[in-house]
Each structure stands twice: as structure tokens, then as C-alpha cells.
XYZ file of C-alpha atoms in Angstrom:
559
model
C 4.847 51.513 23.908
C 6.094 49.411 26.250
C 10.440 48.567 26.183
C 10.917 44.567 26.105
C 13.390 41.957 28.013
C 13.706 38.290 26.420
C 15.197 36.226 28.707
C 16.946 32.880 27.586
C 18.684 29.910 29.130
C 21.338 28.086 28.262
C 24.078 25.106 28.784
C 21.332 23.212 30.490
C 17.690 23.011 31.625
C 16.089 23.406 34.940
C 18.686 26.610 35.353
C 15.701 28.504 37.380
C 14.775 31.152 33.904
C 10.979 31.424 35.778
C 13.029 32.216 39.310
C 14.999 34.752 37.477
C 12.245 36.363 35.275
C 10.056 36.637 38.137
C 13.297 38.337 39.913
C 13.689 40.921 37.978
C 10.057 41.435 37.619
C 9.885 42.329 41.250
C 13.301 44.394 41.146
C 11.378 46.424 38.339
C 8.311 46.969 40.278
C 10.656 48.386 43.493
C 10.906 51.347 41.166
C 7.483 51.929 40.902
C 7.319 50.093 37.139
C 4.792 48.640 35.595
C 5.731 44.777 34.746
C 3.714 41.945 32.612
C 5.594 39.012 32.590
C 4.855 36.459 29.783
C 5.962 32.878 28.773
C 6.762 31.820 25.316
C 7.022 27.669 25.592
C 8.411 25.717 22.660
C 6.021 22.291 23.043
C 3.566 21.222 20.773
C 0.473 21.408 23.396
C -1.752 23.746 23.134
C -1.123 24.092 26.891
C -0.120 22.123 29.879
C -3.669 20.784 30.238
C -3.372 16.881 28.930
C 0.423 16.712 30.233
C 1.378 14.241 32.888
C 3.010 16.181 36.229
C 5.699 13.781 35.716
C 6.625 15.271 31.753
C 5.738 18.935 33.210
C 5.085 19.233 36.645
C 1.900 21.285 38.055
C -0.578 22.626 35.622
C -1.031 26.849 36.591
C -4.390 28.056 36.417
C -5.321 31.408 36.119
C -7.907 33.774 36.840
C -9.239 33.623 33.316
C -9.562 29.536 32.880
C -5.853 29.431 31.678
C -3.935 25.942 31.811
C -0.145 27.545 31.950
C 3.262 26.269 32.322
C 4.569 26.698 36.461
C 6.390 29.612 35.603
C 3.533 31.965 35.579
C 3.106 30.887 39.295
C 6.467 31.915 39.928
C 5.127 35.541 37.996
C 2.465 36.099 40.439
C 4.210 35.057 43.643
C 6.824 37.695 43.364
C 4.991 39.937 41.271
C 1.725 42.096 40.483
C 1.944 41.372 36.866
C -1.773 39.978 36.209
C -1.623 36.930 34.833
C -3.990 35.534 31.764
C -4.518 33.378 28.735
C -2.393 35.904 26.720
C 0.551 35.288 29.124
C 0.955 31.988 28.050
C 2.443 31.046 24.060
C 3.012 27.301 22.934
C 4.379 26.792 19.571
C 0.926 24.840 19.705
C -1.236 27.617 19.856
C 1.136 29.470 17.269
C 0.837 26.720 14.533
C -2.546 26.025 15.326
C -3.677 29.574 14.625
C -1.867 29.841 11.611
C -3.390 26.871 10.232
C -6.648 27.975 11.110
C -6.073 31.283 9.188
C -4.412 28.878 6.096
C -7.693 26.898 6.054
C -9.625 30.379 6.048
C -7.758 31.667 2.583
C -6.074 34.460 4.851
C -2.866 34.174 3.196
C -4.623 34.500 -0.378
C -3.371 31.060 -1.723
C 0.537 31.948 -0.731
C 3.235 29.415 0.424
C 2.604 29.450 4.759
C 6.537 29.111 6.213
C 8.193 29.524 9.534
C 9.626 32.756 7.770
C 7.438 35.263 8.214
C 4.115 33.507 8.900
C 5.060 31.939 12.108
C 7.442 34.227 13.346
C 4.764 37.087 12.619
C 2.072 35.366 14.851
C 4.995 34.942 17.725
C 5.689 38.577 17.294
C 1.212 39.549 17.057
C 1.436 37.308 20.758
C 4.617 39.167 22.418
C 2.562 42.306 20.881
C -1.140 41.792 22.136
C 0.106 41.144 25.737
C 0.257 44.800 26.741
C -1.853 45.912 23.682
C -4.448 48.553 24.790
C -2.736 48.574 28.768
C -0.218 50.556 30.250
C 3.016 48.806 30.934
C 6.320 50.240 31.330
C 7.984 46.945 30.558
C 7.142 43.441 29.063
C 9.374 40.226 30.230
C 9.269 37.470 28.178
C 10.863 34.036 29.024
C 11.752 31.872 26.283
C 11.427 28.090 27.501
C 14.092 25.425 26.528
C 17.978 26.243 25.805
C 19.673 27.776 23.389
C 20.314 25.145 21.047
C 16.800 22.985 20.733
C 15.678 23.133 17.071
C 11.793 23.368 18.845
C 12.921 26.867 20.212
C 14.098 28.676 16.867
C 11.465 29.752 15.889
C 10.550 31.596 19.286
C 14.349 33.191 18.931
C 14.099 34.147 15.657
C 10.888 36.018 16.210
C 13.025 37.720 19.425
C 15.545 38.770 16.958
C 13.120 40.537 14.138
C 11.480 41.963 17.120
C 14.410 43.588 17.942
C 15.231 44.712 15.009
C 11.572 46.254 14.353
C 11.525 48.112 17.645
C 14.840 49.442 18.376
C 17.656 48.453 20.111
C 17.057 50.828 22.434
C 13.183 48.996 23.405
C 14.195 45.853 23.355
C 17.589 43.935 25.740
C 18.150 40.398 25.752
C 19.592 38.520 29.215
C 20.592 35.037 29.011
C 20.931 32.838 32.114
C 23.874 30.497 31.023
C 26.010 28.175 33.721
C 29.327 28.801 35.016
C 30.162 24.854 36.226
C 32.659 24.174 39.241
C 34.509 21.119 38.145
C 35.862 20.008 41.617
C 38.459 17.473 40.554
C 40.239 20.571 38.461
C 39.160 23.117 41.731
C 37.765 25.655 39.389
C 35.085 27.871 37.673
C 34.703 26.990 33.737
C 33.527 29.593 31.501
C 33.654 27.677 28.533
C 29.880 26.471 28.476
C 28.908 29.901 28.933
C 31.170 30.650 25.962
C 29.134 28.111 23.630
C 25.839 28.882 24.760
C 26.545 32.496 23.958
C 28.313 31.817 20.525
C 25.224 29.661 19.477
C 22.974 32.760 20.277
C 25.002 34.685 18.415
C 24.833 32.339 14.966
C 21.107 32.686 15.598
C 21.858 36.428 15.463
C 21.209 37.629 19.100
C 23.725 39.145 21.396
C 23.133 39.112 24.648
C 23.197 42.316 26.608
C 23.195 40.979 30.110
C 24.373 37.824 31.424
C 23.200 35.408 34.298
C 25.831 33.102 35.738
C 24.287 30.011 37.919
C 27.232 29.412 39.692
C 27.659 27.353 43.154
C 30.754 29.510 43.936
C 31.397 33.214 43.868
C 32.616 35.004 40.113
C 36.304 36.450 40.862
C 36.777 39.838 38.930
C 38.756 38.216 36.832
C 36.529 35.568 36.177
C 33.776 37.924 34.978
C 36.464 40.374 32.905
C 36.898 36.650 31.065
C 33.422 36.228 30.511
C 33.108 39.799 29.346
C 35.901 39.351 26.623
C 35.076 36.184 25.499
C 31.136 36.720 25.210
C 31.247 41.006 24.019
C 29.490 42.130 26.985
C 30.277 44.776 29.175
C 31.774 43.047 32.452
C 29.402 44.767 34.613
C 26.361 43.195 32.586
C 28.203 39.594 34.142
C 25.725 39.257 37.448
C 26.706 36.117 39.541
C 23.260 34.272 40.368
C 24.891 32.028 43.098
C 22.641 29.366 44.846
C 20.759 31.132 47.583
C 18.874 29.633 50.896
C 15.489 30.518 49.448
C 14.337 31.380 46.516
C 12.970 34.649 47.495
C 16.787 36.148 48.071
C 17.106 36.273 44.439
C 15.718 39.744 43.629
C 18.096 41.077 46.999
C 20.886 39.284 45.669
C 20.693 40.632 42.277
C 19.827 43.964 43.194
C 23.418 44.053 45.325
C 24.991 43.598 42.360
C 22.974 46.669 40.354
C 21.233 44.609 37.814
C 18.611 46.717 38.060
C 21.029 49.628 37.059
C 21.840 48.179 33.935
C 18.770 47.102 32.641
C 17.623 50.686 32.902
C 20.734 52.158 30.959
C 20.162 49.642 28.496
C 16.599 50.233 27.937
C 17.667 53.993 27.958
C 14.870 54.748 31.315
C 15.582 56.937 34.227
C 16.953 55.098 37.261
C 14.919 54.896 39.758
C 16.351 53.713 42.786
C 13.460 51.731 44.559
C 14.044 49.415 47.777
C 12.992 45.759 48.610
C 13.442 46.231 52.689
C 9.974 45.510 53.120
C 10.451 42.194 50.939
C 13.777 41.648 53.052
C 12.039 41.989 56.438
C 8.603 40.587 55.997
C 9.688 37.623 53.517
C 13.314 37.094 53.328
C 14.287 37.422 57.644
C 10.870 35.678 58.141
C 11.665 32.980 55.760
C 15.462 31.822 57.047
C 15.339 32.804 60.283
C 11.845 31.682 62.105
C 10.941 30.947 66.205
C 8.557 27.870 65.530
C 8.603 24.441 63.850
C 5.754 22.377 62.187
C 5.441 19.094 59.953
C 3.193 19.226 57.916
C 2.614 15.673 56.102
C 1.456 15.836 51.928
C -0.317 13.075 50.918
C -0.115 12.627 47.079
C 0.360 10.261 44.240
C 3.227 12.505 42.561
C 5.477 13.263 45.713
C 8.646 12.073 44.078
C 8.326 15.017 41.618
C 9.184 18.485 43.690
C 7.303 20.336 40.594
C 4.552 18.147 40.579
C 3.012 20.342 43.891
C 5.056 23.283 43.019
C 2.562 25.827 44.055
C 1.226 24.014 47.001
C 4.339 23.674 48.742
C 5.011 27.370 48.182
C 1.990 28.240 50.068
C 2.620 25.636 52.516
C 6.104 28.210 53.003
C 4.171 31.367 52.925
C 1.635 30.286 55.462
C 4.833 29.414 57.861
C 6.342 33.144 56.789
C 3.031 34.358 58.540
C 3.068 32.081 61.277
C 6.711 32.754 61.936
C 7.220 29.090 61.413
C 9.478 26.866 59.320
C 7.147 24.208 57.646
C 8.966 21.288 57.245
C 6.993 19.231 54.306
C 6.906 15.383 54.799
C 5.508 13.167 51.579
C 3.711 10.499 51.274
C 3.403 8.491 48.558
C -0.359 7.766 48.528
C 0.157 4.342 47.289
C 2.326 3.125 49.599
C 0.358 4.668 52.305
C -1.249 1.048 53.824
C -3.961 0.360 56.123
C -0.621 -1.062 58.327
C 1.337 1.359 58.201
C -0.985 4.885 58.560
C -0.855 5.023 62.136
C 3.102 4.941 61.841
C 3.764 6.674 59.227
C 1.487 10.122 59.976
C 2.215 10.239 63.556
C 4.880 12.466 63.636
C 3.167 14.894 61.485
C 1.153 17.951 62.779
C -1.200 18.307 60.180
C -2.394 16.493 56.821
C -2.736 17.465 53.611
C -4.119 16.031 50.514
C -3.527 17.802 47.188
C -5.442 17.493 43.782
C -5.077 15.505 40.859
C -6.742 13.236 37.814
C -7.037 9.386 38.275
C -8.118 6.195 40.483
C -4.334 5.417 41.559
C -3.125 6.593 45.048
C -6.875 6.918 45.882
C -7.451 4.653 48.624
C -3.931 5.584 50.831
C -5.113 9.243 50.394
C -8.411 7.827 52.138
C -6.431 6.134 54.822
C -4.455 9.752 55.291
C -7.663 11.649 55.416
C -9.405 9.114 58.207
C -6.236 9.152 60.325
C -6.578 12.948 60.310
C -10.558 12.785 61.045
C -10.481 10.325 63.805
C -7.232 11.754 65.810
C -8.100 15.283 65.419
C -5.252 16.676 63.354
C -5.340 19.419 61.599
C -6.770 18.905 57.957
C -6.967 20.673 54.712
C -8.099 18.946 51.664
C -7.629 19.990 47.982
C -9.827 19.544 44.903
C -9.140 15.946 44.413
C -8.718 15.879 48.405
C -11.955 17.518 49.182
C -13.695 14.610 47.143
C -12.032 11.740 48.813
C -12.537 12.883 52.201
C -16.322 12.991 51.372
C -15.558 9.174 50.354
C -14.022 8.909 53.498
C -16.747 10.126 55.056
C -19.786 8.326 53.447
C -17.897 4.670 53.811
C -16.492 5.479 57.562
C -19.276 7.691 59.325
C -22.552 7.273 57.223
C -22.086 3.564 56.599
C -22.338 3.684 52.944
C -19.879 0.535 52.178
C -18.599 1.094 48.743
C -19.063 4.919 48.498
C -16.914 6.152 45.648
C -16.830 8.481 43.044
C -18.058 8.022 39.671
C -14.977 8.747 38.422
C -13.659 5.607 39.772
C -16.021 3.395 39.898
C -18.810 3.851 37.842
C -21.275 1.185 39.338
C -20.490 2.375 42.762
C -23.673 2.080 45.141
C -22.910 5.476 46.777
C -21.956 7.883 44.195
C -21.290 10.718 46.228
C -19.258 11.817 43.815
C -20.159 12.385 40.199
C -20.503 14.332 36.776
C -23.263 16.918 36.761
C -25.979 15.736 33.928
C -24.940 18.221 31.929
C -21.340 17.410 32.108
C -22.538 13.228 30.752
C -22.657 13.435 27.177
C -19.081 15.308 27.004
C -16.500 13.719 25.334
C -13.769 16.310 24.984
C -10.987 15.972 27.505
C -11.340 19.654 28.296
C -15.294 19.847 27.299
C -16.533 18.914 31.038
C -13.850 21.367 32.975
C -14.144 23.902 35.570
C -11.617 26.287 35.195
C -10.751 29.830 36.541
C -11.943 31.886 38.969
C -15.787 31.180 40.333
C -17.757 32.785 43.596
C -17.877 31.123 46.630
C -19.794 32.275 49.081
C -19.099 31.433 53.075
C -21.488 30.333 55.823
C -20.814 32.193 59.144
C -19.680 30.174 62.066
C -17.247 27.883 60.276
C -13.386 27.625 59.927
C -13.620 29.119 56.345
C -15.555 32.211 57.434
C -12.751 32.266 60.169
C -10.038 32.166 57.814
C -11.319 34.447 54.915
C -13.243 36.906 57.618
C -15.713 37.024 54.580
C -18.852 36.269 52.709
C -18.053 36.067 49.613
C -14.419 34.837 48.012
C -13.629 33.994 44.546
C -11.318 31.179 43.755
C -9.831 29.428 40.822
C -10.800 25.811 39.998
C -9.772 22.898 37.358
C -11.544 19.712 37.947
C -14.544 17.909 36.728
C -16.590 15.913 38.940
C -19.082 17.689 41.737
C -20.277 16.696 45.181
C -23.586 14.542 44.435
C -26.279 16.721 45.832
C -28.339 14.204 46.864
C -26.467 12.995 49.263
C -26.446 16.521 51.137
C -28.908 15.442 54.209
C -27.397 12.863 55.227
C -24.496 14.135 55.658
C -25.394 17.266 57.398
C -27.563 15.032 59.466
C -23.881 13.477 60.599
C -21.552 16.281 61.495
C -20.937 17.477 58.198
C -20.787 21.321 57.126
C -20.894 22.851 53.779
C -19.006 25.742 54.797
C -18.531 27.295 50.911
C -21.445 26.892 48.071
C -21.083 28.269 44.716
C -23.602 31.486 44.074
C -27.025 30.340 44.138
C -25.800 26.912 46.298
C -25.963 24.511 43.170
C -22.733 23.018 43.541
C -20.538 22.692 46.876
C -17.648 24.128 47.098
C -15.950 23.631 50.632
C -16.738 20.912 53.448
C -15.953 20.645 56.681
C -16.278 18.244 60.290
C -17.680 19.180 63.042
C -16.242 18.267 66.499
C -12.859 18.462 65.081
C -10.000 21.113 65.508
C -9.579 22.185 61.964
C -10.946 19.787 59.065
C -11.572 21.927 56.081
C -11.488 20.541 52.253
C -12.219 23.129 48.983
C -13.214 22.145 45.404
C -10.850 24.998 43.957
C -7.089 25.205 44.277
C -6.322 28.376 46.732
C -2.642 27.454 46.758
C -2.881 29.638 43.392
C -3.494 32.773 44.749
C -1.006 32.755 47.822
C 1.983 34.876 47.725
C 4.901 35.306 50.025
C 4.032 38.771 51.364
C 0.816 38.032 51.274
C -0.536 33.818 52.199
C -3.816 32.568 51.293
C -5.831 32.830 54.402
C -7.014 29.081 53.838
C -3.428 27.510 54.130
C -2.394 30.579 57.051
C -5.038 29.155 59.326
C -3.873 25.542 58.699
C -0.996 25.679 59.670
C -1.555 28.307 62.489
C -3.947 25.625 63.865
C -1.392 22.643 63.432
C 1.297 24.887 65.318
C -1.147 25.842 68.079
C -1.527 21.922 68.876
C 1.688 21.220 68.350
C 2.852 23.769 71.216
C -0.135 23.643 73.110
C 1.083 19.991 74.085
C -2.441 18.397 72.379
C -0.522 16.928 69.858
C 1.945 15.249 72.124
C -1.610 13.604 73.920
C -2.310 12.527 70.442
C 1.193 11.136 69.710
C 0.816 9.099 72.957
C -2.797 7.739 71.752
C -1.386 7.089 68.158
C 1.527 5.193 70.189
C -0.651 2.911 72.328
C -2.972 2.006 69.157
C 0.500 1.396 67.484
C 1.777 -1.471 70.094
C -1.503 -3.046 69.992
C -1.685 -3.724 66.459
C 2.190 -4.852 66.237
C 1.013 -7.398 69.893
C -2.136 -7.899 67.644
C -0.159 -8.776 64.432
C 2.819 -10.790 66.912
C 0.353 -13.033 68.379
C -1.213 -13.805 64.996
């Protein structure tokens, strides 16, 4: 049987609990430990699916068709735990199970409460996780803060399980905040104080603490903490704000959390080392040669979650490229016909992410044409691979009015459009790709350049499908279909020909890119959009973009 860490959060949200779990994940694993990280969310959803990025930020999709809260991004990036629909509990999927097995006379006419019947399913869920695999240890992050009625139940559940399998199996670590009140000039512990005394009226004692802090803990400061919150002071481990978030596992390693953690859980210590991590991630990361802008064109810029993977990738692909990727948005609906040529000239490459919707459509158009017609590096996502076949069939093929069906329904050109299968579906989730599908690669393109392979499997959510009819005509125009699904029914990556780098995929690769090791897709990007950039052929295209630039202002002047 596997021994079990909860980890909880308290004082306040948006602490970093999926930074920290996924830390100490990856400190495990230096040891040679096996690690399966799991979520356990307090909202009503089922999942993340039908959420708006601006309640919850990106929707996660795993290899196994999983919509999952961001954290379990944050699991895979610094960690080899394999990630699935069991990884993921909502108290959604908790109460809707149990009222499924209420309806089916499973509980033989009894009284269904939170006590035990939903705090036993909570505890079948943390079970069935590693249940027939071998792990050495099980994280599980309980979402909200200490202190939300929605999250009881989850704690309570923590606490029996605790009880059931031995102090000894099971350690709880809660990430609390130690606030620096700069009108006083000091450290307060007393939040940390409350946030632990509530745990403990639930009936949890934390073993370990985590203190967010801005400044560094003083000795004395932690001794305080100790005291006040019966811990042992060297279970107080400072988590001060770091340059990136991949110094977290180094940083708490330095202070021998991983030392602890194995007394506590009664294992033998194994030493381990992170210099690889240190050298190929963490130097890489803070300290690169080159420079590159790359401009995001997207309808939910404002929200840094909202892309939360993507821009992660975007990072790892300029760890590779020994580059620091500095990440310009663009709100795609304030991206205007008069204002394109400004506003993306100063990037070195485009890209348009995914998404659900008609609004922001038409500036993410505009980004995508600037792109195509002054050869600048492009890579287009799910929702971006569709538009910049829109592009496409309005700008080069001459189909005025070419849309998708999502859209525009009565669109002359639907290049765009639900398979006839997918017509008669009414269920939000009922017409939905999701997961991991094969792809396989046509020779002599950028994406058999990038992958170096035939065949590539990668994970999807979307709907609508490039209209197949429309496939001649475009290849008759300098169009590739670089990527088909097996058997070549549905199309799965485009690209231009005559351009430097113009790629766009159905699926979502920023998913399966990790810091150590970058999806080859977003690594070739940006490779290509520094190569320009130094090569001097983007300053060329800077001084075209320039001259186009003074004669639409003497254009608009004179008008």
C-alpha cells in the first residue's frame, strides 16, 4: 500500500497548492519514488468542462478524455505521475455517484448523509487512484482554504483516512501565509495561527507547514510558528517567492523538506539530486543568451490562467532554444483592421490559442493574415488552426464570407463545420473530441521537421472539423495538410507553403510539453522566430511593416 500526503491551503486562495504539490512530487521522484499526484476540487461541476476561463482558467485535458482543473498540468510538467480521469475528484462527481447508487436501492432504503456515505465515496476515490499499481506515494491536493463550508467534506474524509490507515501512512502539509505588513515592518504569524487552529477544530493537525512569505523566516520566527501551531520547528519550510516557478522543488529541497516527509512517513531517506533539473531547467530558465517576442492572440489575455499551459510551453520551448520568450497579448477584440500592422510589428512570431465562441474571432483573423502575408513565424491552435483556414478561404481562395458553421450557420463557405454525425447532438459534451488521437505526418513539411516522425499522438477538445470538401481547392492554392487523423478522415494539422514557418494543429500540444523536455511543435516555433529575428529578416520585415504603416496614417491624413 501506498503512504499518503494531503496537502491544504490556507489564509487565502491562489497561494500556489498545485506549484507546491507538484514540488514535492518531483523532490519525491529525485529519490527514485514512485509519485501519483491527484486533485480533490470542492465545486459542484462534474469537471471544468462547461466553466468559463474567466471563473476557472484553462480546462486540462488528459490522455484519457479528462476535462481537469490546471493543477494536473502543473502534475505533469514537473512530474512523471500519469495523469487520468481518476486524478481528478469534484464534489460533483462524488454526489452524483452517490445519488446514482441511492436511486439504484444500494443503500437498502437507509438515510444517505455526508457522514459516512459521502465521505466513504471521497475515501473509495483517494483509494482507487493507485488501486491495482505500484506507487510508493499518493499526493493529494485539497482545493479551496481551510475554512469554506464546500471543502468539509473533502477534509473530513482526509481525517477518517487517517485515522483508518495509520498515522504512520498518512502526513498532512498545509501551505498557510506568513503576510509582511510594511507599515508595521514585519512578518505576522497570526493568519497562519488561525488557519491552523481551524484545521485543528476540523480535527487535523498538520505535520508540515508551508509559509508563502515575500521575506525570509528568522529562526525565531519559525520557533514562533512551531509553538503556536504544535509542529516541530523544522517541519516550518519558508516557500519565499522565487524567479520561476521551477526553483521551487531546489528551494525546498535546501531546506530538507524532503527529509522530513520521509521521517514522517517512517521511509528510508534517500538522498536523490535535482542538478540535472538545476542545470538543464532552472540556469537555462533565468539566465539565457537570446531574446524573442512572441505575440498571443486571444480573447481571454487579461486572465494569466486562462492560457496557463500554453504560455508554459511557450517558456519551455525558449529553455531549449536558450532564449527568454517574452509573451506579448493581444486582446483579439481590440485587435482592428487599423491597428494590426502596428500593433504585431514588434513581435517575432504569432500565435493564436484555442477556445469556444464567435467573439474575438475576426481580430484573431486579422493576427493570422498579418502573420501569412509578412512571413512571420506562425503556429495556430485548435480554435487557431480553424480560423486561419477562414483566413485562408476569404483572403487567398476568394471565398467572401467563408466562416465556420459554428459562427455563422448560413455561411456560403463552410469550411468549417460539424461532422454529420456530430448534427443531431444536443449534449454540450455529446459532440466532443477529447484525449489523445493518432496523427499521422506527411514527409517534407514543418511538422515532420519538428516531430522527426510518422506517426504522433496528441490530445484534443473541440468540436467542429475541417470541411472536407473544401480540400482541393485549397491544396490547389498553397495549402498543405501536413497531419491527418489515421485513415485521413479528418485533418488534423495545416500548413502554407512559401512561408517560413506557418503551421496550425486541431489538438492542443501545449499539453504534453514539459520543462526538461518541450513539445517539439512549440521548440521549432520559436527556434524559427529566433532564427529571423537574428538573422536580420525580421528587421527587413519591420522596415516593410513600417513603410505600409506611414502610408496608411498619409492615407488616413489626407482623408
Amino acid at each position: 500500500m501506498p503512504k499518503h500526503i494531503f496537502i491544504t491551503g490556507g489564509v487565502v486562495s491562489s497561494l500556489g497548492k498545485g506549484i507546491a504539490s507538484a514540488s514535492i512530487g518531483k523532490l519525491l521522484e529525485a529519490k527514485g519514488l514512485k509519485v501519483c499526484m491527484q486533485k480533490l476540487d470542492p465545486y459542484i461541476n462534474v469537471d471544468p468542462g462547461t466553466m468559463s476561463p474567466y471563473q476557472h482558467g484553462e480546462v486540462y485535458v488528459t490522455e484519457d478524455g479528462a476535462e481537469t482543473d490546471l493543477d494536473l498540468g502543473h502534475y505533469e510538467r514537473f512530474t512523471n505521475s500519469p495523469i487520468g480521469k481518476l486524478n481528478n475528484v469534484t464534489t460533483g462527481q462524488v454526489y452524483y455517484s452517490v445519488i446514482m447508487k441511492e436511486r439504484r436501492g444500494d443503500y437498502l432504503g437507509g438515510t444517505v448523509q455526508v457522514v459516512p456515505h459521502i465521505t466513504d465515496e471521497i475515501k473509495e476515490r483517494i483509494r482507487a487512484v493507485s488501486r491495482g499499481k505500484r506507487y510508493d506515494i499518493v499526493i493529494s491536493e485539497i482545493g479551496g482554504t481551510v475554512g469554506d463550508i464546500e471543502s468539509l467534506p473533502f477534509l473530513e474524509a482526509a481525517r477518517q483516512f487517517r485515522q483508518e490507515e495509520g498515522r504512520e501512512n498518512v502526513i498532512f502539509i498545509h501551505l498557510t501565509l506568513v503576510p509582511f505588513i510594511r507599515a508595521a515592518g514585519e512578518l505576522k504569524t497570526k493568519p497562519t495561527q488561525h488557519s491552523v487552529g481551524t484545521l485543528r477544530e476540523i480535527g487535523i493537525q498538520p505535520d508540515i507547514l508551508l509559509c508563502r512569505t515575500e521575506k525570509r523566516l528568522s529562526k525565531d520566527l519559525r520557533s514562533k510558528i512551531a509553538l503556536f501551531c504544535n509542529v516541530d520547528p523544522e517541519a516550518v519550510v519558508e516557500a519565499r517567492d522565487v524567479r520561476s516557478i521551477y526553483e521551487v522543488p531546489l528551494f525546498l529541497k535546501e531546506q530538507g523538506l524532503d527529509q522530513v516527509i520521509c521521517r514522517y512517513l517512517h521511509m528510508e531517506y534517500k538522498a536523490g539530486n535535482l542538478n540535472d533539473w538545476k542545470k538543464e531547467v532552472v540556469d537555462r530558465a533565468l539566465f539565457p543568451k537570446y531574446q524573442v517576442t512572441i505575440g498571443v492572440v486571444g480573447k481571454y489575455v487579461e486572465l494569466q490562467d486562462a492560457y496557463k499551459s500554453l504560455y508554459e510551453a511557450l517558456r519551455h520551448a525558449g529553455i531549449a532554444n536558450d532564449s527568454r520568450v517574452v509573451i506579448k497579448r493581444f486582446n483579439s477584440e481590440r485587435l482592428l483592421k487599423s491597428t494590426v500592422e502596428r500593433d504585431l510589428a514588434k513581435v517575432d512570431g504569432v500565435l493564436v490559442p484555442g477556445g469556444f465562441g464567435n467573439r474575438g474571432i475576426e481580430g484573431k483573423i486579422r493576427g493570422i493574415r498579418y502573420a501569412r502575408e509578412h512571413g512571420v513565424p506562425f503556429l495556430g491552435i485548435c480554435l487557431g488552426m480553424q480560423c486561419a483556414v477562414i483566413e485562408y478561404a476569404r483572403n487567398v481562395l476568394d471565398f467572401k464570407g467563408a466562416n465556420s458553421t459554428e459562427f455563422n450557420k448560413k455561411t456560403p463557405y463552410p469550411v468549417i463545420s460539424l461532422l454529420e454525425e456530430q448534427e443531431e447532438v444536443t449534449n454540450l459534451g455529446g459532440t466532443m473530441r477529447l484525449g489523445s488521437s493518432l496523427c499521422e505526418v506527411k514527409h517534407d513539411t514543418f511538422a515532420y521537421e519538428a516531430y522527426g516522425a510518422e506517426e504522433i499522438y496528441e490530445r484534443h477538445r473541440h468540436r467542429y472539423e475541417f470541411n472536407n470538401k473544401y480540400r482541393e481547392a485549397f491544396v490547389k492554392n498553397g495549402f498543405r495538410f501536413s497531419g491527418l487523423s489515421q485513415g485521413g478522415k479528418l485533418v488534423e494539422m495545416i500548413e502554407v507553403e512559401n512561408h517560413p514557418w506557418f503551421v496550425a494543429g486541431q489538438f492542443h500540444p501545449e499539453f504534453k510539453s514539459k520543462p526538461d523536455k518541450p513539445h517539439p511543435l512549440f521548440k521549432a516555433f520559436v527556434a524559427k522566430a529566433l532564427e529571423l529575428k537574428r538573422s536580420g529578416t525580421k528587421k527587413e520585415i519591420d522596415r516593410r511593416t513600417e513603410e505600409v504603416q506611414e502610408k496608411v496614417y498619409e492615407a488616413s491624413s489626407a482623408g
